[in-house]
Every structure is written in C-alpha cells, then in structure tokens.
Coordinates of C-alpha atoms in Angstrom, one line a residue:
Chain A
M1 CA 86.7 117.9 100.6
N2 CA 86.3 114.6 102.4
T3 CA 88.9 113.8 104.9
V4 CA 90.2 110.6 106.6
A5 CA 92.3 110.9 109.8
V6 CA 94.8 108.2 110.7
I7 CA 95.2 108.3 114.4
D8 CA 98.9 108.7 115.3
Y9 CA 99.6 107.6 118.9
G10 CA 103.3 107.1 118.3
M11 CA 103.1 103.4 117.9
G12 CA 103.1 101.3 114.8
N13 CA 103.5 101.7 111.2
L14 CA 100.9 104.3 110.4
H15 CA 103.0 105.6 107.5
S16 CA 102.2 102.5 105.5
V17 CA 98.5 102.9 106.3
A18 CA 98.6 106.6 105.3
K19 CA 100.5 105.8 102.0
A20 CA 98.0 103.1 101.1
L21 CA 95.0 105.4 101.8
E22 CA 96.7 108.2 99.7
K23 CA 97.1 105.7 96.8
V24 CA 93.3 105.2 96.7
A25 CA 92.2 108.6 98.1
E26 CA 90.7 110.0 94.9
G27 CA 89.9 113.4 96.3
T28 CA 89.8 112.4 100.0
K29 CA 92.4 114.2 102.0
V30 CA 94.5 111.9 104.3
I31 CA 95.5 113.4 107.6
V32 CA 97.8 111.8 110.1
S33 CA 97.3 113.3 113.6
S34 CA 97.9 112.8 117.2
D35 CA 95.4 115.5 118.1
P36 CA 91.9 114.3 119.0
D37 CA 90.4 117.6 118.0
V38 CA 91.8 117.2 114.5
V39 CA 90.7 113.6 114.2
R40 CA 87.2 114.5 115.5
K41 CA 86.7 116.8 112.5
A42 CA 87.6 114.2 109.9
D43 CA 84.8 112.4 108.0
R44 CA 86.4 109.0 108.6
V45 CA 88.9 107.6 111.1
V46 CA 91.5 104.9 110.9
L47 CA 93.0 103.3 114.1
P48 CA 96.1 101.5 113.1
G49 CA 98.5 99.7 115.4
V50 CA 101.4 97.2 115.7
G51 CA 103.5 96.1 118.6
A52 CA 102.5 95.3 122.1
I53 CA 98.9 96.1 123.3
R54 CA 100.0 97.4 126.7
D55 CA 102.1 100.2 125.2
C56 CA 99.5 100.9 122.5
M57 CA 96.7 101.2 125.1
A58 CA 98.8 103.4 127.3
E59 CA 99.4 105.9 124.5
I60 CA 95.8 105.7 123.3
K61 CA 94.6 106.6 126.8
R62 CA 97.2 109.2 127.4
L63 CA 96.3 111.1 124.3
G64 CA 92.5 110.7 124.9
F65 CA 91.9 108.5 121.9
D66 CA 89.9 105.9 123.9
E67 CA 87.3 108.7 124.6
L68 CA 87.5 109.9 121.0
V69 CA 86.9 106.4 119.6
R70 CA 83.8 106.0 121.8
E71 CA 82.5 109.3 120.6
V72 CA 83.2 109.1 116.8
I73 CA 81.7 105.7 116.3
N74 CA 78.3 107.3 116.9
N75 CA 78.5 109.5 113.8
K76 CA 81.3 108.4 111.4
P77 CA 83.0 105.3 110.0
L78 CA 85.9 103.9 111.9
L79 CA 88.4 101.3 110.6
G80 CA 90.6 99.4 113.0
V81 CA 93.7 97.6 111.7
C82 CA 95.6 94.8 113.5
V83 CA 96.3 96.0 117.0
G84 CA 93.9 98.8 116.2
M85 CA 91.3 96.1 115.9
Q86 CA 92.3 94.4 119.1
A87 CA 92.2 97.7 121.0
L88 CA 88.5 98.0 120.2
M89 CA 87.7 94.9 122.3
D90 CA 87.2 94.7 126.1
F91 CA 90.3 93.0 127.1
S92 CA 93.5 91.3 125.8
V93 CA 95.5 88.5 127.5
E94 CA 98.7 90.1 126.1
N95 CA 101.2 91.6 128.6
G96 CA 99.7 89.8 131.5
G97 CA 96.3 91.2 130.8
T98 CA 95.4 94.6 129.3
D99 CA 92.1 96.5 129.4
C100 CA 91.2 97.8 125.9
I101 CA 88.8 100.5 124.7
G102 CA 85.8 98.1 125.0
I103 CA 83.5 99.3 122.2
L104 CA 83.1 95.7 121.0
P105 CA 82.4 92.9 123.4
G106 CA 85.0 90.2 123.4
R107 CA 88.6 89.3 124.2
V108 CA 91.9 89.1 122.6
E109 CA 93.5 85.6 123.0
F110 CA 97.0 84.1 122.4
F111 CA 97.6 81.5 119.6
G112 CA 99.7 79.6 122.1
D113 CA 103.2 78.1 121.9
D114 CA 102.0 74.8 120.6
L115 CA 99.6 75.6 117.9
R116 CA 99.0 72.6 115.5
D117 CA 97.3 71.9 112.2
P118 CA 94.4 69.7 113.2
R119 CA 94.6 67.6 110.0
T120 CA 98.4 66.9 110.0
N121 CA 99.3 67.7 113.6
E122 CA 102.2 69.7 112.1
R123 CA 103.3 72.5 114.4
L124 CA 102.3 76.0 113.2
K125 CA 104.6 78.9 113.7
V126 CA 103.6 81.8 115.9
P127 CA 103.4 84.7 114.9
H128 CA 101.0 83.8 112.2
M129 CA 102.9 85.7 109.4
G130 CA 102.1 85.9 105.8
W131 CA 99.3 85.6 103.3
N132 CA 96.2 83.7 104.4
Q133 CA 92.7 83.4 103.0
V134 CA 89.9 85.4 104.5
H135 CA 86.4 83.9 104.3
Q136 CA 83.7 86.6 104.2
A137 CA 81.1 85.8 106.8
I138 CA 78.7 88.5 105.6
D139 CA 78.0 90.8 102.7
H140 CA 79.5 94.1 103.6
P141 CA 80.3 97.3 101.6
L142 CA 84.0 96.9 102.6
W143 CA 84.2 93.5 100.9
R144 CA 82.8 94.9 97.6
G145 CA 84.8 93.8 94.6
I146 CA 87.0 91.5 96.7
A147 CA 86.5 87.8 96.0
D148 CA 85.7 85.5 98.9
D149 CA 88.7 83.6 100.2
T150 CA 91.1 86.3 98.9
R151 CA 94.5 86.3 100.6
F152 CA 95.5 89.1 102.9
Y153 CA 98.7 89.7 104.8
F154 CA 98.7 88.9 108.5
V155 CA 101.3 89.3 111.2
H156 CA 100.1 88.6 114.7
S157 CA 100.3 86.3 117.7
Y158 CA 97.0 87.3 119.3
Y159 CA 93.5 87.1 117.8
V160 CA 90.1 88.5 118.6
E161 CA 87.4 86.4 120.0
P162 CA 84.1 88.4 119.9
A163 CA 81.6 87.7 122.6
N164 CA 78.9 87.7 120.0
P165 CA 79.5 85.8 116.7
G166 CA 77.2 88.4 115.0
L167 CA 80.2 90.7 115.0
I168 CA 82.3 88.5 112.7
A169 CA 82.7 89.9 109.2
G170 CA 85.4 87.5 108.1
S171 CA 87.4 84.5 109.4
C172 CA 90.6 82.8 108.6
D173 CA 92.0 79.3 109.3
Y174 CA 95.2 78.9 111.3
G175 CA 95.0 75.8 113.4
F176 CA 91.4 76.7 113.9
S177 CA 89.0 79.3 112.5
F178 CA 89.7 82.7 114.0
T179 CA 88.1 86.1 113.5
A180 CA 89.9 88.1 110.8
A181 CA 87.4 91.0 110.6
V182 CA 84.6 92.4 112.8
T183 CA 81.9 94.9 112.2
R184 CA 79.1 96.7 114.0
G185 CA 77.4 99.9 113.0
N186 CA 80.0 102.4 111.9
V187 CA 82.9 100.2 112.9
F188 CA 84.9 97.8 110.7
A189 CA 88.1 96.3 111.8
T190 CA 90.6 93.8 110.3
Q191 CA 93.3 91.6 111.9
F192 CA 95.2 91.6 108.6
H193 CA 97.0 94.6 107.1
P194 CA 95.2 95.9 104.1
E195 CA 98.1 98.4 103.5
K196 CA 100.4 95.4 102.9
S197 CA 97.9 93.2 101.0
Q198 CA 98.5 94.6 97.6
H199 CA 95.4 94.9 95.3
A200 CA 92.9 93.4 97.7
G201 CA 94.0 95.6 100.6
L202 CA 93.9 98.8 98.5
A203 CA 90.4 97.7 97.3
L204 CA 89.3 97.4 101.0
Y205 CA 90.7 100.9 101.8
A206 CA 89.0 102.3 98.7
N207 CA 85.7 100.8 99.9
F208 CA 86.2 102.3 103.3
L209 CA 86.6 105.7 101.8
K210 CA 83.3 105.3 100.1
W211 CA 81.5 103.8 103.1
D212 CA 79.1 106.0 105.1
G213 CA 78.8 103.5 107.9
E214 CA 75.8 101.8 109.5
Chain B
M1 CA 93.9 75.8 102.4
G2 CA 95.8 78.0 104.8
L3 CA 98.8 80.1 105.2
A4 CA 100.9 80.4 102.0
K5 CA 104.6 79.8 101.9
R6 CA 106.3 83.1 100.9
I7 CA 108.7 83.9 98.1
I8 CA 110.9 86.8 98.8
P9 CA 113.2 88.4 96.2
C10 CA 116.2 90.1 97.7
L11 CA 117.9 93.2 96.3
D12 CA 121.4 94.3 97.2
V13 CA 121.5 98.0 97.3
D14 CA 124.8 100.1 97.3
N15 CA 124.4 103.8 97.6
G16 CA 120.8 103.7 96.3
R17 CA 121.5 101.5 93.3
V18 CA 120.9 97.8 92.9
V19 CA 124.1 95.9 92.4
K20 CA 125.0 92.3 91.3
G21 CA 123.1 93.2 88.2
V22 CA 119.5 92.9 87.4
K23 CA 118.7 92.0 83.8
F24 CA 115.1 92.4 82.7
V25 CA 114.7 92.8 79.0
D26 CA 112.1 95.5 79.2
I27 CA 113.3 97.5 82.2
R28 CA 114.5 101.0 81.6
D29 CA 116.9 101.3 84.5
A30 CA 118.3 98.0 85.8
G31 CA 119.9 99.7 88.8
D32 CA 116.8 101.5 90.1
P33 CA 115.5 99.7 93.2
V34 CA 112.1 101.3 92.9
E35 CA 111.5 100.1 89.3
I36 CA 112.7 96.6 90.2
A37 CA 110.6 96.4 93.3
R38 CA 107.6 97.4 91.3
R39 CA 108.3 94.6 88.8
Y40 CA 108.6 92.0 91.6
D41 CA 105.4 93.3 93.1
A42 CA 103.6 92.9 89.8
E43 CA 105.0 89.4 89.4
G44 CA 103.5 88.4 92.7
A45 CA 106.3 88.7 95.2
D46 CA 105.0 88.1 98.7
E47 CA 107.5 90.5 100.3
I48 CA 110.7 92.3 99.2
T49 CA 113.9 92.4 101.1
F50 CA 116.5 95.2 100.6
L51 CA 120.0 94.6 101.8
D52 CA 121.9 97.8 102.2
I53 CA 125.5 97.0 101.4
T54 CA 126.6 100.7 101.4
A55 CA 130.0 100.9 103.2
S56 CA 129.9 104.6 104.2
S57 CA 127.4 105.8 106.7
D58 CA 127.0 109.1 104.8
N59 CA 125.3 107.2 102.0
R60 CA 122.9 105.3 104.3
E61 CA 120.5 108.2 104.1
T62 CA 120.0 107.2 100.4
M63 CA 118.5 103.9 101.6
V64 CA 115.9 105.8 103.6
H65 CA 114.8 107.6 100.4
V66 CA 114.7 104.3 98.4
V67 CA 112.4 102.8 101.1
E68 CA 110.2 105.9 101.1
E69 CA 109.9 105.8 97.3
V70 CA 109.2 102.0 97.2
A71 CA 106.7 102.2 100.1
S72 CA 104.6 104.8 98.4
Q73 CA 104.2 102.5 95.3
V74 CA 104.4 98.9 96.5
F75 CA 101.9 97.7 99.0
I76 CA 103.5 94.5 100.2
P77 CA 105.8 94.0 103.2
L78 CA 109.2 95.5 102.9
T79 CA 112.3 94.4 104.9
V80 CA 115.5 96.3 105.1
G81 CA 118.8 94.8 106.3
G82 CA 122.4 96.0 106.5
G83 CA 123.8 98.5 108.9
I84 CA 120.9 98.3 111.4
R85 CA 122.9 99.0 114.6
K86 CA 120.9 101.4 116.7
V87 CA 117.3 102.0 117.7
E88 CA 117.4 105.2 115.7
D89 CA 118.3 103.2 112.6
I90 CA 115.2 101.1 113.0
R91 CA 113.0 104.0 113.7
R92 CA 114.2 105.8 110.5
M93 CA 113.5 102.7 108.4
L94 CA 110.1 102.1 109.8
N95 CA 109.2 105.7 109.4
A96 CA 110.3 105.6 105.8
G97 CA 107.9 102.7 105.2
A98 CA 109.8 99.5 106.0
D99 CA 107.7 96.9 107.8
K100 CA 110.6 94.9 109.2
V101 CA 114.3 95.4 109.7
A102 CA 116.9 92.6 109.6
I103 CA 119.6 92.8 112.3
N104 CA 122.7 90.8 111.7
T105 CA 126.2 91.7 113.0
A106 CA 124.8 94.1 115.6
A107 CA 122.9 91.2 117.2
V108 CA 126.1 89.2 117.5
F109 CA 128.1 92.0 119.1
N110 CA 125.2 93.2 121.3
P111 CA 122.4 90.7 121.7
E112 CA 120.6 93.1 124.1
F113 CA 120.0 95.3 121.1
V114 CA 117.5 92.7 119.7
K115 CA 115.7 92.7 123.1
E116 CA 115.6 96.5 123.2
A117 CA 114.4 96.7 119.6
A118 CA 111.6 94.1 120.0
E119 CA 110.4 95.8 123.2
K120 CA 110.3 99.2 121.5
F121 CA 108.9 98.3 118.1
G122 CA 107.4 94.8 118.6
S123 CA 108.7 91.4 117.6
Q124 CA 106.7 91.6 114.3
C125 CA 109.2 93.9 112.8
I126 CA 112.4 92.5 114.1
V127 CA 114.1 89.9 111.9
V128 CA 117.4 88.4 113.0
A129 CA 119.6 87.5 110.1
I130 CA 121.9 84.6 110.8
D131 CA 124.8 83.8 108.6
A132 CA 125.8 80.2 109.4
K133 CA 128.6 77.9 108.2
Q134 CA 129.0 74.2 108.8
V135 CA 132.0 73.5 111.1
S136 CA 131.6 69.7 111.6
D137 CA 129.9 66.8 109.9
N138 CA 129.2 64.2 112.5
P139 CA 127.3 65.3 114.4
P140 CA 126.5 68.2 112.0
R141 CA 127.2 71.6 113.6
W142 CA 126.9 75.1 112.3
E143 CA 128.4 78.3 113.6
I144 CA 127.6 82.0 113.2
F145 CA 129.9 84.0 111.0
T146 CA 130.0 87.7 110.7
H147 CA 131.4 90.1 108.1
G148 CA 130.0 88.3 105.1
G149 CA 131.0 84.9 106.3
R150 CA 134.7 85.8 106.9
K151 CA 134.8 86.0 110.7
P152 CA 133.9 83.0 112.9
T153 CA 132.3 83.7 116.3
G154 CA 132.3 80.2 117.8
I155 CA 128.6 80.5 118.5
D156 CA 126.4 77.5 117.7
A157 CA 123.8 78.5 115.1
I158 CA 120.9 76.5 116.6
E159 CA 121.5 77.8 120.1
W160 CA 121.9 81.3 118.7
A161 CA 118.5 81.1 116.8
K162 CA 116.8 80.0 120.0
K163 CA 118.4 82.8 122.0
M164 CA 117.4 85.4 119.5
V165 CA 113.8 84.3 119.5
G166 CA 113.9 84.4 123.3
Y167 CA 115.1 88.0 123.0
G168 CA 112.1 88.8 120.8
A169 CA 113.1 88.1 117.2
G170 CA 109.8 87.6 115.3
E171 CA 111.4 85.9 112.3
I172 CA 114.8 84.4 111.4
L173 CA 116.5 85.0 108.0
L174 CA 118.8 82.1 107.7
T175 CA 121.7 82.2 105.2
S176 CA 124.0 79.3 104.6
M177 CA 127.4 80.9 103.9
D178 CA 128.5 77.5 102.5
R179 CA 125.8 77.7 99.9
D180 CA 125.5 81.4 99.2
G181 CA 126.3 82.1 95.6
T182 CA 126.8 78.4 94.7
K183 CA 123.5 77.8 93.0
I184 CA 123.4 74.2 94.3
G185 CA 120.5 74.7 96.6
F186 CA 119.8 75.6 100.3
D187 CA 121.6 73.8 103.1
L188 CA 118.5 71.8 103.9
A189 CA 119.8 70.1 107.0
L190 CA 120.6 73.5 108.5
T191 CA 117.3 75.0 107.5
R192 CA 115.4 72.0 109.0
A193 CA 117.4 72.1 112.2
I194 CA 116.8 75.8 112.8
S195 CA 113.1 75.7 111.8
A196 CA 112.5 72.8 114.2
A197 CA 114.3 74.7 117.0
V198 CA 112.2 77.9 117.0
H199 CA 108.5 78.7 117.0
V200 CA 108.8 81.8 114.7
P201 CA 108.9 81.7 110.9
V202 CA 112.3 80.9 109.2
I203 CA 113.3 82.3 105.8
A204 CA 115.7 80.1 103.9
S205 CA 118.5 81.8 102.0
G206 CA 121.7 81.1 100.1
G207 CA 122.3 78.7 97.2
V208 CA 119.1 78.9 95.0
G209 CA 120.0 78.0 91.4
N210 CA 116.7 76.6 90.1
L211 CA 113.0 76.3 91.0
D212 CA 113.3 72.9 92.6
H213 CA 115.6 74.4 95.1
L214 CA 112.8 76.8 96.2
S215 CA 110.4 73.9 96.7
E216 CA 112.9 71.8 98.6
G217 CA 113.5 74.7 101.0
V218 CA 109.9 74.2 102.1
T219 CA 109.3 70.5 101.6
K220 CA 112.7 69.3 102.9
G221 CA 114.0 72.3 104.8
A222 CA 110.7 73.1 106.6
A223 CA 111.2 76.8 105.7
D224 CA 108.2 79.2 106.0
A225 CA 109.6 81.4 103.3
V226 CA 112.3 81.2 100.7
L227 CA 114.5 84.1 99.6
A228 CA 116.5 84.3 96.4
A229 CA 118.3 87.0 94.4
S230 CA 120.0 86.0 91.2
I231 CA 117.5 83.6 89.7
F232 CA 115.0 86.4 89.6
H233 CA 117.4 89.3 88.8
F234 CA 118.7 87.8 85.7
G235 CA 115.3 87.0 84.4
E236 CA 115.9 83.2 84.5
Y237 CA 112.6 82.8 86.2
T238 CA 109.8 85.1 87.1
I239 CA 108.3 85.0 90.6
E240 CA 105.1 83.8 89.0
E241 CA 106.9 80.8 87.4
A242 CA 108.5 80.0 90.8
K243 CA 105.1 80.0 92.5
R244 CA 103.5 77.8 89.9
H245 CA 106.4 75.4 90.2
M246 CA 106.0 75.3 94.0
A247 CA 102.2 74.9 93.7
K248 CA 102.8 71.8 91.4
A249 CA 105.0 70.4 94.2
G250 CA 102.0 70.6 96.5
I251 CA 103.1 73.7 98.3
E252 CA 100.5 76.3 99.1
V253 CA 101.4 79.7 97.5
R254 CA 99.6 82.9 96.8
L255 CA 98.8 83.0 93.1

C-alpha cells in the first residue's frame, strides 16, 4: 500500500492536512509522525506548518527533519504547505532573521505594515487572509484539473521570494505579484492551504498522491 | 481581481446542538451542527464560525467532538468561540480541527492570555472577539461589554482593538451589541472606525437583516469579512444568493 507521511514537529495544524489527505487517499495510507525513520519509509512526504518560523525551524532541527527533507527530496515527492513552504527556503526575515532548511534558493520576506493596492492606494490588511486567485505559472501535474486563477485560502504575513524565477509554479496578487507556489524536481510547495481550500485544495492533494515527482 | 471579501455563517451551539433554530426545508436534523456546516460549505461559505454557548464546562467536551466531526468533512476554515479561557482550551480545539479560536471575555479579564496564545500558536489562529456598545454620540464612542453585552467595562473599543492587535490578535470579530438581533444592519460607523484603526482583518457582526446589509458592511464599514446567523439559518437567503448580491454591488467574492 502506498503511504504518505505528514511530518509532525509539534507545530501547526497538521490534523487538518491529514484529514484532507485522508479524504482523497483512495488506498493511500496517511501517517502522521514525528519520527524521521517512519517518515523516511513513506512513499510521499508532506511538510505542513503554521505559526512563527523560528519556533518551527527549532523543532524541525531538533527532530532532525532538516536532514530528512534534504535526503528524501532525492527520491520521493515532497509537498510543503504554508510555513512548510517557507521552511524550504534559505532564510526568512521573520523573528529577526531565521535560517531555514535551504533546499530552495531564496528568501522569505514580510508584506510590511503599509501594504497598499497599487491601483487604488487603498491599504491592504496584513495578514493576507482569505480566498485569493492563484495564477498557474507553469503546467504541472499538481495543477491537473484545477482551472487557472482558481481561488485558494491563504493566511500569512510573509511570502517567499525565490532567487530563481524558474522555481515559481504559481503566483498571486496582493499589492504586488507574490509567489504562491514553487516547484523543483520532487518538491512542490504552496503558500496557501489546500486543506482549507475546499474542492480545489482537495484536488491538489489528490494530484500530489498520484505524482511520482521529477 | 484579488482577495475576496468573506461571508461567514455563524452557528450557536449548546451542548452539541445548534440553537436559535435552523430551518432548511430539506434538512433532516436541524439541530445537527455537522449537517448544517456541510450545507453552508456546499452553498459556498468562505469560513464557518461556531459559537459554543454551553454553560457547563462538562458539556464543553461535546464541542470538541462537533469540531472533529465537521473538520473531517468540511475543508474550509473553522473558527470556534465561546469558553476559550486557557491555552489548553485552544490546543484542544486546534487539535480537533479548528483553524482559529475566538477569545472574548478571557481577553478582557486577562489581556496577557492573548499574547501568550499568539506566541504559542501564532497570530493566524487567534481571533479576538469584541462586543461593543455605543456610549456617546458626539464624538461617537464605543465601549467593550462582556457577558453578552450586559456588563460594561469602561474600555474604549478602538483602543482595545489596537491593544489586542499589538498583543498578537490576527483578526478582530467585531459585534455591535446595539445591533445584534435587530436586523437593521451593522453599526457601520463602529466597523469603519475599528477597521481603520488596525492592520489585521475585521469581521463585521451584529444586525444583518438583508443582503444589502452584508454589502454595506464591506462598502461602507470597510469590513474584510461579514458574519451573519439568522438570515442564513431560516433559509431566507442562501450564501450563494448573498455572494451574487455582493458581487452585483461591485464587491469581490468567491463564487
């Protein structure tokens, strides 16, 4: 039986992620684990995350998941979600500057306290919270069956800025165009929460469970 | 196109059952929060809020089961309010599948609790619920009330909202106690004042009687989301109708 492991590092709402994966599992077994050896044996891996990056990175490192992520991306698909996406980058400006896992080159930046709509000059609230449209930058198996510009649910104050625009799989407008999804090789990661994005989110998870990477 | 304004139906739950009546013609059990949540999800609700009005702490465990059950079937954000007083209460609700908790009275009596909660779980899941009542006309002033609007605190609502955001609240759920249950529309001046005072999203609540009220909450109240209970419960309007109405008023919604 195929398995997908949701990395449990004590932070964030991994239960929602696990429940959404179970909903579309169709024969794939969903495992939630804080043991790198268990996660290592799964066919696919999900790195979720909410909350502050410093605390997330501290637990990821303490449990050895930074090493595990570097290792598994060589041979199996990995999906990062929200802070789980940010954690894949080199560095985040959050919490006075936090080093991340660094498997994707780039930084995590702050939306700022005075974000404005460039057309109307209207102030935009931070966190960016709610349903916004995701423009698919590339064709990718994880976008299969999902219309371009479909709305997904976001909640975040920081966003990923990849060093190489070639990593961008999707973008979203909030004051400017920011990166909503990245991909390289076996890795796909979203700033939005598929587990909270109703049909479109479940479709993306179902696609991930069918994706063999690369 | 950009971020959509959200429509959030709210369910009052007492000991695991939805109260204040929900009347859908084709619903089997009008008191079942799971069935009602599924209905709202299917109609296009952007989030769902559950307000636990259970008086006894023994029965609070029931709410955890409700959240678990809903979260395994409904894949949109879920907020739980009512009786959130300790870090442990938050942890239980998040583990059950809630995405956010709304802290109300406990924030007033112990503001540090909001700070502690935001540090522990992140601002994204901490909503501070503010029940405000107008106490003077000129200049307009609103104060925080607790215990369902019965007890005044003397705290200025705008200052309070700013303080709570400073303590880490990621969102404000603003209820006008003057308008709650009146069906004459949101207190737009209050909503506008709070929305302008804070950089986090503000959910307008209290007083919705028709679909124009929802639109006004956004266009005149500058709310980021609108919350309503009775107009949806009694089947007067579906959420989809509400969204189409708002879209016609030029408001960006998720359809």
